[in-house]
Coordinates of C-alpha atoms in Angstrom, one line a residue:
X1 CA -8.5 -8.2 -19.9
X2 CA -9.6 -10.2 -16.3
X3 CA -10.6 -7.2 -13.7
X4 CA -8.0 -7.1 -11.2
X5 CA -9.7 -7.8 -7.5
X6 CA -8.1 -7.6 -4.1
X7 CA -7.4 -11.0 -2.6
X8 CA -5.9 -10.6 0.4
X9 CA -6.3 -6.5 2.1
X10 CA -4.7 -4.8 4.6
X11 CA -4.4 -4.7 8.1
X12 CA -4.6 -2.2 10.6
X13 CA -1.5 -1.9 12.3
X14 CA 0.5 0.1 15.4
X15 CA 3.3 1.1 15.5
X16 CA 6.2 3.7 17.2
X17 CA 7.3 7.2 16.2
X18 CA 10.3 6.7 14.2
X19 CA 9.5 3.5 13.3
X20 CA 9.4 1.7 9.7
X21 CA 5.6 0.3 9.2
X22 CA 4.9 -2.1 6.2
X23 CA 1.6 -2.6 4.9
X24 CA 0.9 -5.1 1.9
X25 CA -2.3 -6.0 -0.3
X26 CA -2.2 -9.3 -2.6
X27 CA -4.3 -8.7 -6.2
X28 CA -5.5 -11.6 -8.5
X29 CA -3.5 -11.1 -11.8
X30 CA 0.4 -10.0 -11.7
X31 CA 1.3 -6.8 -13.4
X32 CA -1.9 -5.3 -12.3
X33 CA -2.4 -1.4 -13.9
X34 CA -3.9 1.8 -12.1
X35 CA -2.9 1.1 -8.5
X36 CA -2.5 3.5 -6.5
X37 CA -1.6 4.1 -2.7
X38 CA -2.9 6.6 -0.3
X39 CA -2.2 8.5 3.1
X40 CA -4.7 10.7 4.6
X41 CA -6.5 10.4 1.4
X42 CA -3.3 12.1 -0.4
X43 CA -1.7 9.9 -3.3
X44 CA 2.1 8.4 -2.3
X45 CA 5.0 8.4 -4.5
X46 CA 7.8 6.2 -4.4
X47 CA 10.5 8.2 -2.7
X48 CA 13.0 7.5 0.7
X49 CA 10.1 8.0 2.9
X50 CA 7.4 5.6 1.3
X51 CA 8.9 2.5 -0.6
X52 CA 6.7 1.4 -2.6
X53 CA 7.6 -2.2 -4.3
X54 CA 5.7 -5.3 -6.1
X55 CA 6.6 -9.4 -4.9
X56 CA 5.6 -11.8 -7.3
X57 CA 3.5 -9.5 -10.0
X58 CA 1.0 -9.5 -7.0
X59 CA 1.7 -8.2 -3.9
X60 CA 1.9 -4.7 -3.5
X61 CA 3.8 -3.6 -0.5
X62 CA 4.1 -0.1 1.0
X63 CA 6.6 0.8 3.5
X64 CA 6.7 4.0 5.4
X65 CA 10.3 4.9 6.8
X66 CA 10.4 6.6 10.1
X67 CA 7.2 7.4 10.8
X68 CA 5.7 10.2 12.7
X69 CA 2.5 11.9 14.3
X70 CA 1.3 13.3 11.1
X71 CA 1.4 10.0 9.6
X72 CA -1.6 8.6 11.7
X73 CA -4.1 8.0 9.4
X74 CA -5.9 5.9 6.9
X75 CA -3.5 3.9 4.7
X76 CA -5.4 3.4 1.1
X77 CA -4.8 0.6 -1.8
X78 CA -6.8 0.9 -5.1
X79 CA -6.3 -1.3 -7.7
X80 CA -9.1 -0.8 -10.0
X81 CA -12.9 -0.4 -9.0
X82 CA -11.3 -2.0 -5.5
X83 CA -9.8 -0.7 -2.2
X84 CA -8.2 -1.6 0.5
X85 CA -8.4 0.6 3.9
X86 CA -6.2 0.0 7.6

């Protein structure tokens, strides 16, 4: 199986208290396994605050509804031996 590598990472970005935020990370191969996304270095489910959703087989997008103070931070994408940081 072809290692799965990050083409295209993500950006940092700024944005307003209550605000949605979307940050998105294109791989190299669709249906890529062990990806994972990070806040604050603390693993992020799929849930009504963080929508996390794949375009294509091969770009990830997270989405963080309504964000607030404690979510300042580092935003991490892992697919892999790779990551992504903004």
């Amino acid at each position: 199986e072809p290692e799965v590598t990050i083409v295209s990472g993500l950006r940092d970005t700024v944005v307003s208290e209550g605000d949605d935020v979307t940050f998105q990370c294109q791989v190299s191969h669709e249906n890529a396994r062990d990806v994972e996304w990070k806040l604050q270095d603390v693993a992020l489910q799929n849930n009504e605050m963080n929508e996390i959703s794949v375009e294509k087989g091969r770009i990830h997008r997270l989405t963080l509804r309504k964000v607030t103070e404690q979510d300042i931070g580092t935003v991490t994408f892992r697919v892999g031996a790779h990551t992504s940081t903004a």
